[in-house]
Short mmCIF file of C-alpha atoms in Angstrom, two decimals:
data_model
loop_
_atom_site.label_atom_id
_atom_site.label_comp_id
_atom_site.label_asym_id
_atom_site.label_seq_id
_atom_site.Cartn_x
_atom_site.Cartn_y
_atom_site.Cartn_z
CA UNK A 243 -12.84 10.55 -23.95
CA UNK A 244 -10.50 8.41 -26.17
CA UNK A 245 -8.78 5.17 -24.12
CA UNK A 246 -5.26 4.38 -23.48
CA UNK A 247 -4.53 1.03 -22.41
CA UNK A 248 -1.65 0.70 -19.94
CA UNK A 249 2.00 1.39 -21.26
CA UNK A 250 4.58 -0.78 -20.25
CA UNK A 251 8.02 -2.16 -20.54
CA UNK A 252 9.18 -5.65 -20.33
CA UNK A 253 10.80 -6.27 -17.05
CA UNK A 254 13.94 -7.27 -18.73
CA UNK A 255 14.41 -4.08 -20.70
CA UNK A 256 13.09 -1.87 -17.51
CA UNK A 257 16.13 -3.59 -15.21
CA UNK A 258 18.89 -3.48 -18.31
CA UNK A 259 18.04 0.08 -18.46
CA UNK A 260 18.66 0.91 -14.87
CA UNK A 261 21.36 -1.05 -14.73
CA UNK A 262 22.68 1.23 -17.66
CA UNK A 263 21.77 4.09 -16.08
CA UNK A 264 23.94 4.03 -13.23
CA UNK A 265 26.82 2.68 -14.96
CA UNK A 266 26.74 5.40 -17.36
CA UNK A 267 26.89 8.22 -14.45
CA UNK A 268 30.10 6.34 -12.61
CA UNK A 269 33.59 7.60 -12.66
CA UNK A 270 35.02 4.32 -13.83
CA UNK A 271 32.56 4.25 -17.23
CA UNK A 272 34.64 3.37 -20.00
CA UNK A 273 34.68 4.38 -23.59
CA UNK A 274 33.77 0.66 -24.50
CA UNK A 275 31.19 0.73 -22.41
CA UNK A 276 29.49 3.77 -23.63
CA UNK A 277 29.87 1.99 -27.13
CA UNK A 278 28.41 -1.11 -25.83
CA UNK A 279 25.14 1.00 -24.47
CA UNK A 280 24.91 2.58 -28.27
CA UNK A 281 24.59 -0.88 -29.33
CA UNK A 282 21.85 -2.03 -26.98
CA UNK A 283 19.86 1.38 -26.69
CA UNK A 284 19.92 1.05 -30.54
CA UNK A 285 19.08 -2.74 -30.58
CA UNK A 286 15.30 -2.53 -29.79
CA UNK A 287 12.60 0.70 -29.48
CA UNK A 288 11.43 -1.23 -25.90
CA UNK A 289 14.95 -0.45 -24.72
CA UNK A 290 14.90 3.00 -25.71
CA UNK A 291 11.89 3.86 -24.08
CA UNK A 292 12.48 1.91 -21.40
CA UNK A 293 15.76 4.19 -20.72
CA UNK A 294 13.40 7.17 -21.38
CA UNK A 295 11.24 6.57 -18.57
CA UNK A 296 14.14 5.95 -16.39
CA UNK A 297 16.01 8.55 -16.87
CA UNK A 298 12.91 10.96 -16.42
CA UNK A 299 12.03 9.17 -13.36
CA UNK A 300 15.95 9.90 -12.10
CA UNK A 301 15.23 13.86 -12.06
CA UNK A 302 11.40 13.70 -10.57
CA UNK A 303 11.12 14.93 -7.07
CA UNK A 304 8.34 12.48 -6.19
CA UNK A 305 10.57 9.50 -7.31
CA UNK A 306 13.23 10.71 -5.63
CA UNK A 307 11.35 10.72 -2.17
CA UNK A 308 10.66 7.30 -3.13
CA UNK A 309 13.78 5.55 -3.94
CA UNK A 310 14.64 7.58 -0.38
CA UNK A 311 12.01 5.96 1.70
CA UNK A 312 12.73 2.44 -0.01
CA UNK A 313 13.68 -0.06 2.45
CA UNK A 314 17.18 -2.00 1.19
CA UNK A 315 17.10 -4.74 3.68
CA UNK A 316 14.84 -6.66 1.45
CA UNK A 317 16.51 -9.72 -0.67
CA UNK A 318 17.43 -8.88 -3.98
CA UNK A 319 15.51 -9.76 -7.21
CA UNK A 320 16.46 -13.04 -8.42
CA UNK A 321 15.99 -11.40 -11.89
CA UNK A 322 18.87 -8.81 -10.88
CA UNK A 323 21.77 -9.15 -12.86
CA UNK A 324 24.38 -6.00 -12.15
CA UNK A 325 27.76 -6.45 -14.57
CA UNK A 326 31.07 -7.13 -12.81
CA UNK A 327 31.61 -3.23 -14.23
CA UNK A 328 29.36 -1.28 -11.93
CA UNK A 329 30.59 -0.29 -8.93
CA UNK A 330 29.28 -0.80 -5.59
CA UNK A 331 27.54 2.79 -5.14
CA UNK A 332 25.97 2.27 -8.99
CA UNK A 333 24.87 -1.51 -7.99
CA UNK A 334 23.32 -0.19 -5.10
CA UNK A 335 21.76 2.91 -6.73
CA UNK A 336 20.41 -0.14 -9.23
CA UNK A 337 18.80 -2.13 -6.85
CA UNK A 338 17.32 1.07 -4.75
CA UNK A 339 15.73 1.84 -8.02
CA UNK A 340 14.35 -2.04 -8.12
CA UNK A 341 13.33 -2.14 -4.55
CA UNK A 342 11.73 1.75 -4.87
CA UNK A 343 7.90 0.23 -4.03
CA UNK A 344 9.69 -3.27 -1.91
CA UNK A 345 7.07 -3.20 0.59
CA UNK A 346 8.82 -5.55 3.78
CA UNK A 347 6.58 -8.60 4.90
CA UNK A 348 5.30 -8.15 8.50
CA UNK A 349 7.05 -9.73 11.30
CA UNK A 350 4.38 -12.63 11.60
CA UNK A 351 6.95 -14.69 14.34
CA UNK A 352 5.93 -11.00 16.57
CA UNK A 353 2.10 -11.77 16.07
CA UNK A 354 -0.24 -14.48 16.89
CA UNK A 355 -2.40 -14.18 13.12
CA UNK A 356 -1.11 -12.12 10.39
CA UNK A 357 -1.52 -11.59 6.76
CA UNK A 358 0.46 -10.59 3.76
CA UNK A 359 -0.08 -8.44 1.36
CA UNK A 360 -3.36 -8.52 -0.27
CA UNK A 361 -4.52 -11.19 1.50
CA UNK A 362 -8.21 -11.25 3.29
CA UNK A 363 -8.88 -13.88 5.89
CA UNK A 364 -10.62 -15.02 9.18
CA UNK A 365 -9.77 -16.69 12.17
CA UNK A 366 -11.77 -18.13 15.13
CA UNK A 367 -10.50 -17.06 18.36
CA UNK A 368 -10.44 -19.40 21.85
CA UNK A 369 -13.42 -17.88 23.30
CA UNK A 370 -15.19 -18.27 20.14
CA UNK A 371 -14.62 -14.52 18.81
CA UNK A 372 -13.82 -14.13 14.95
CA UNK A 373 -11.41 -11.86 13.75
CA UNK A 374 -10.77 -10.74 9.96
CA UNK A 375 -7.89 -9.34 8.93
CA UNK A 376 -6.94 -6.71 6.22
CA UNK A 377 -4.03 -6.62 3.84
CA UNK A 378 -0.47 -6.68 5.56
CA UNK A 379 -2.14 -6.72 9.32
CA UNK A 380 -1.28 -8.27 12.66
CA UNK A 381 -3.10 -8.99 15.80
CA UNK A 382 -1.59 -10.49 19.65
CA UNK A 383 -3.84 -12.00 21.47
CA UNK A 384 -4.20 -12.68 25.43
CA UNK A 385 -7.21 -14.99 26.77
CA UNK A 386 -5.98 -15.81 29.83
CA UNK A 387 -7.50 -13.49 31.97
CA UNK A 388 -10.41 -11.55 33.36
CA UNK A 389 -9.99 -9.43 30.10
CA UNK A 390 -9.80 -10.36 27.06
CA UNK A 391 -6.89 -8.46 25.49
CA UNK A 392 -5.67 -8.07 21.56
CA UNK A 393 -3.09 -5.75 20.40
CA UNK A 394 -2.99 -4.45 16.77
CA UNK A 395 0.17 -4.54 15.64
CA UNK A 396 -0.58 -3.22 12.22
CA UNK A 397 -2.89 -2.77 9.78
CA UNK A 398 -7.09 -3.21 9.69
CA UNK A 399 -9.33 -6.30 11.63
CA UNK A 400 -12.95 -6.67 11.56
CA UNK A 401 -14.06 -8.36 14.98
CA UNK A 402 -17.24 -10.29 15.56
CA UNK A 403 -16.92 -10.91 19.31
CA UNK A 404 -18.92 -13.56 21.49
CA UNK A 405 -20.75 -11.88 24.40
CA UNK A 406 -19.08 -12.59 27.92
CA UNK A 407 -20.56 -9.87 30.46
CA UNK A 408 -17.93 -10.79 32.86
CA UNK A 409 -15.11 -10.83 30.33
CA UNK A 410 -15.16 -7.49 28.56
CA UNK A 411 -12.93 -7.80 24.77
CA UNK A 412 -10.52 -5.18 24.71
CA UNK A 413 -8.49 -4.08 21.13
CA UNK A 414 -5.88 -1.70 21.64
CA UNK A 415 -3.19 -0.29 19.25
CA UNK A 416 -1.02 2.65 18.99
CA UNK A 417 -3.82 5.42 19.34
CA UNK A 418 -6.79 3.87 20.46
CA UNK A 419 -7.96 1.16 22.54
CA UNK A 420 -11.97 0.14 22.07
CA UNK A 421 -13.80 -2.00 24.79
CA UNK A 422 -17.04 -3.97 24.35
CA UNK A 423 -18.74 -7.09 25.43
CA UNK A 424 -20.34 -8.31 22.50
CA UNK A 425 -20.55 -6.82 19.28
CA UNK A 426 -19.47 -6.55 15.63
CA UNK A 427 -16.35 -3.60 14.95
CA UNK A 428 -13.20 -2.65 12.75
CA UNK A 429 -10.51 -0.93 13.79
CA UNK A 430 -7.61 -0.10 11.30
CA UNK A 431 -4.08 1.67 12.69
CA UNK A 432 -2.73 4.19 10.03
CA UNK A 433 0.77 6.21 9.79
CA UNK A 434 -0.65 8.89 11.93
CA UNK A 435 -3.98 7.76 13.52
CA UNK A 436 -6.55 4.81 13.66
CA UNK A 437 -10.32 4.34 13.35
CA UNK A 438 -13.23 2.58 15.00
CA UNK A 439 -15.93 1.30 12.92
CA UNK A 440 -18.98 0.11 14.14
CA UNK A 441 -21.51 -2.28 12.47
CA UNK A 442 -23.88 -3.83 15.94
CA UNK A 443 -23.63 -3.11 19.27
CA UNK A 444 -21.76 -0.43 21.04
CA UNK A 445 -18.48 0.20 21.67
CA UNK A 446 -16.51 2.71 23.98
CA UNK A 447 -13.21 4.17 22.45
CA UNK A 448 -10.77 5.78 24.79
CA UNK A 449 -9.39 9.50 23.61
CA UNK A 450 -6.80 11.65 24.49
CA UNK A 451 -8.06 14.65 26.89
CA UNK A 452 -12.06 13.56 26.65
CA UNK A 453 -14.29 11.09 27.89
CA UNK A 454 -14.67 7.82 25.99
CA UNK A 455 -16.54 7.90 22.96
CA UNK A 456 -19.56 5.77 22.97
CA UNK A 457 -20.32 4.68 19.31
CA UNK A 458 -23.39 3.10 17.93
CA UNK A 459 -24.31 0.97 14.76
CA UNK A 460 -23.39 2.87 12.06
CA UNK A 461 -20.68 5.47 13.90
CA UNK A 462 -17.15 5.60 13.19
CA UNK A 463 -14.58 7.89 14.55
CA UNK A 464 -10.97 8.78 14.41
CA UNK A 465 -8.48 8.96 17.00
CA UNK A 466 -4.90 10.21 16.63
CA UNK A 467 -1.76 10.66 19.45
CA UNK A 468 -3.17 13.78 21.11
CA UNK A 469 -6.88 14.40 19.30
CA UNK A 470 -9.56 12.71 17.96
CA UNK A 471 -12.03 13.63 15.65
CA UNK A 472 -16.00 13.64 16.05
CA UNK A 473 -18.12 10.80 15.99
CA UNK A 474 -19.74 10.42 12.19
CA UNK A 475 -22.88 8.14 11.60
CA UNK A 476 -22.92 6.52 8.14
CA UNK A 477 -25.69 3.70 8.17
CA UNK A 478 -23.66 2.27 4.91
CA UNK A 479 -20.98 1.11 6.94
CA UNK A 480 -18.29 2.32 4.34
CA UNK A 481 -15.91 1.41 6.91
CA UNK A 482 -15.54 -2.30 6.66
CA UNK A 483 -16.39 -2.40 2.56
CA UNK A 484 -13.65 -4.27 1.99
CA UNK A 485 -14.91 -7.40 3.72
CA UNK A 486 -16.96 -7.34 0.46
CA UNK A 487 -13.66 -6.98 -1.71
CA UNK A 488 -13.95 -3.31 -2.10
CA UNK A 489 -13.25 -0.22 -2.20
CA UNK A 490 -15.92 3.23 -2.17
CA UNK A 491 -15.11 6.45 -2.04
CA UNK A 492 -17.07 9.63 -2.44
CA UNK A 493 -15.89 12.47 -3.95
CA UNK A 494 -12.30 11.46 -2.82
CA UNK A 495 -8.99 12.62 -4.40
CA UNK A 496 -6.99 10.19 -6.92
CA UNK A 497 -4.37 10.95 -3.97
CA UNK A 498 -6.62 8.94 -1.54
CA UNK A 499 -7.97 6.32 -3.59
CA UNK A 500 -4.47 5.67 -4.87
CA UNK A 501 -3.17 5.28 -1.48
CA UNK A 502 -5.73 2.98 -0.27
CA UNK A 503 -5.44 0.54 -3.63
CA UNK A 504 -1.85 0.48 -2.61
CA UNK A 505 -1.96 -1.22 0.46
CA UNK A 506 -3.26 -4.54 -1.53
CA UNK A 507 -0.71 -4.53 -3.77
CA UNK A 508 3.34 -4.84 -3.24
CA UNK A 509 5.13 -1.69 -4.57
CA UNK A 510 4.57 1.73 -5.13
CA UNK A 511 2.16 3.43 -6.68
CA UNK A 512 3.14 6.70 -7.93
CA UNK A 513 1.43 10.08 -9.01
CA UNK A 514 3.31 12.76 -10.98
CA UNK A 515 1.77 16.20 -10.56
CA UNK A 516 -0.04 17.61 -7.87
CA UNK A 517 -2.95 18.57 -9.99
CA UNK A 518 -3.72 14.86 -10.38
CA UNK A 519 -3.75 14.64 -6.70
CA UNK A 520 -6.73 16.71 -6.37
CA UNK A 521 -8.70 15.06 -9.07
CA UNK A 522 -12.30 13.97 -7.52
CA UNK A 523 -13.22 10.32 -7.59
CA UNK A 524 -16.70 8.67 -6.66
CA UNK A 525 -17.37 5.13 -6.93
CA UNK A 526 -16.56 1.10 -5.63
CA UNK A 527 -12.67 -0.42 -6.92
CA UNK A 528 -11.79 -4.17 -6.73
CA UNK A 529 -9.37 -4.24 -4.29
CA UNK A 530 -8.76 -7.89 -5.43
CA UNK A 531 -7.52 -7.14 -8.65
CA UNK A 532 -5.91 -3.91 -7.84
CA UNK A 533 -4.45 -3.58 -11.99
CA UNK A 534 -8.25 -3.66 -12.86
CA UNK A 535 -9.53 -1.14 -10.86
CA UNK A 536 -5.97 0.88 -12.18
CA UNK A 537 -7.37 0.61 -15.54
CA UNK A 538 -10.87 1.75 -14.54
CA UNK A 539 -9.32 4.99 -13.25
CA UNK A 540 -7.58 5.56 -16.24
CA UNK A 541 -10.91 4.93 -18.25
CA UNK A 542 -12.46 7.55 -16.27
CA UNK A 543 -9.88 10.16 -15.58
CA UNK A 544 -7.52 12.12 -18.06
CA UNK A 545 -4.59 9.80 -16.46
CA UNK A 546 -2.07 7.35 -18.12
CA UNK A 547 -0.81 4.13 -16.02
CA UNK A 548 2.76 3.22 -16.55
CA UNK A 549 4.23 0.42 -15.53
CA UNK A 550 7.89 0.41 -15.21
CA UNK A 551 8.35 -2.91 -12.99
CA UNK A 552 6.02 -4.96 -11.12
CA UNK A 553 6.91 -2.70 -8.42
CA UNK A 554 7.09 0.45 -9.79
CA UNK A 555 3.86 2.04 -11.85
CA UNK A 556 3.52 6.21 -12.48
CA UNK A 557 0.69 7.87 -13.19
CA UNK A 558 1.02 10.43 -14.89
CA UNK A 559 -1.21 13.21 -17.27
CA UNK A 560 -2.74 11.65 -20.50
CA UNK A 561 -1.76 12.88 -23.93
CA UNK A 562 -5.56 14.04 -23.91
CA UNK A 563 -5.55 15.28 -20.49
#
């Protein structure tokens, strides 16, 4: 299969041409100003693609639902520059296209450990417990009692915890709440529902409508608002493979594996076509250098990786494909 290396645009030309884009489409455009465009789309072949790619991106449905879901409360780029010219609806069209895959930092002030975006790390808890936390997660924590209580505000922890039989450890988040005494566990919160990993001991997660689930070494399970799913039993632990500083999947769609590289890496990752979607993946990804395990994908796969911004890559069907 022949090899395309990643296409790109500098992020200069990729913010001029959005910044052209939407003054082009306002009322107030000018004559002169159109002229002024001529000169810079014909100044350079990185700013005509660059516009290319923009305005293609403009009329995609998928980018569309994007630049809707993008949060605008986050600060500008410092290497924004909109013209006195462009009015208020076109500079803020401009940055929405900027800020498309702006990701917002946690709330750390809300949490007692956090981390940021692609960041890995461990910390040792009062009674001697160690935590590690994902990408972009958040745990509260409450020793004070006869229980000891942690709330997940967000994202994925690992938890080695120190055996207390009159103190049971108790991890609860927005679907599921796990219980143990001593023993080594992951829990991660998604969107839509969270699972329990479990590496020693046993652990009891609470369900909607059933009896607690009692999970072994090995088990995992998922819980959602009103159902959860069977217990599975995977001695490989796939679970917590990313205390490793990876990623595995089997026989997984480029949907999924996209999704997951995503959440260690600010922006959005974008792909164009649902036949891509469906494509079937098997194997382990960096998740520590997200861009290289991007261009392993595109090695393997009849897919072409496009970055627009650093926040903003497509991927899209090869010339091959």
């Amino acid at each position: 299969m022949t090899q395309h290396p990643p296409v790109s645009v500098s992020d200069a030309a990729a913010e001029q041409a959005m910044a052209w884009f939407v003054r082009l489409r306002a009322e107030t455009a000018t004559p002169a100003e159109h002229d002024e465009f001529q000169r810079w789309y014909r100044a350079d072949p990185a700013h005509r693609r660059a516009y290319a790619q923009t305005a293609a991106f403009w009329g995609d449905a998928e980018f569309g639902r994007a630049l809707a879901a993008a949060e605008l409360s986050a600060p500008p780029s410092p290497r924004l520059r909109v013209r006195r010219a462009v009015p208020a609806l076109a500079a803020a069209a401009c940055l929405t296209l900027l800020l498309a895959g702006y990701r917002p930092t946690l709330d750390c002030w809300r949490a007692d450990y956090c981390t940021g975006v692609g960041e890995i790390k461990s910390f040792r808890l009062g009674d001697g417990s160690e935590v590690t936390l994902n990408s972009a997660s958040a745990i509260s924590v409450d020793l004070n009692d006869g229980l000891r209580r942690v709330e997940l505000r967000q994202g994925e922890a690992f938890f080695d915890v120190q055996p207390e039989p009159q103190r049971p450890f108790q991890v609860s988040g927005r679907y599921s709440t796990v219980r143990v005494l001593g023993t080594r566990f992951a829990v991660r919160e998604d969107s839509a529902d969270a699972s329990v990993s479990v590496v020693s001991g046993q652990v009891a997660v609470a369900r909607p409508e059933a009896e607690p689930a009692l999970l072994q070494a090995g088990d995992s399970i998922t819980v959602a608002a009103r159902r959860s799913g069977d217990i599975r039993h995977s001695p490989a632990a796939g679970g917590t493979a990313w205390l490793k500083g990876y990623a595995a999947f089997e026989n997984a769609p480029l949907s999924e594996v996209v999704a997951e590289l995503g959440r260690y890496r600010r922006g959005t990752l974008l792909i164009r076509g649902a036949p891509l979607r469906d494509l079937k993946i098997s194997g382990r990804f960096d998740i520590r250098d997200t861009d290289k395990a991007l261009e392993s994908l595109q090695q393997t796969l009849p897919i072409r990786v496009t970055r627009l911004t650093p926040w903003l890559v497509l991927i899209g069907k090869s010339a091959q494909g």
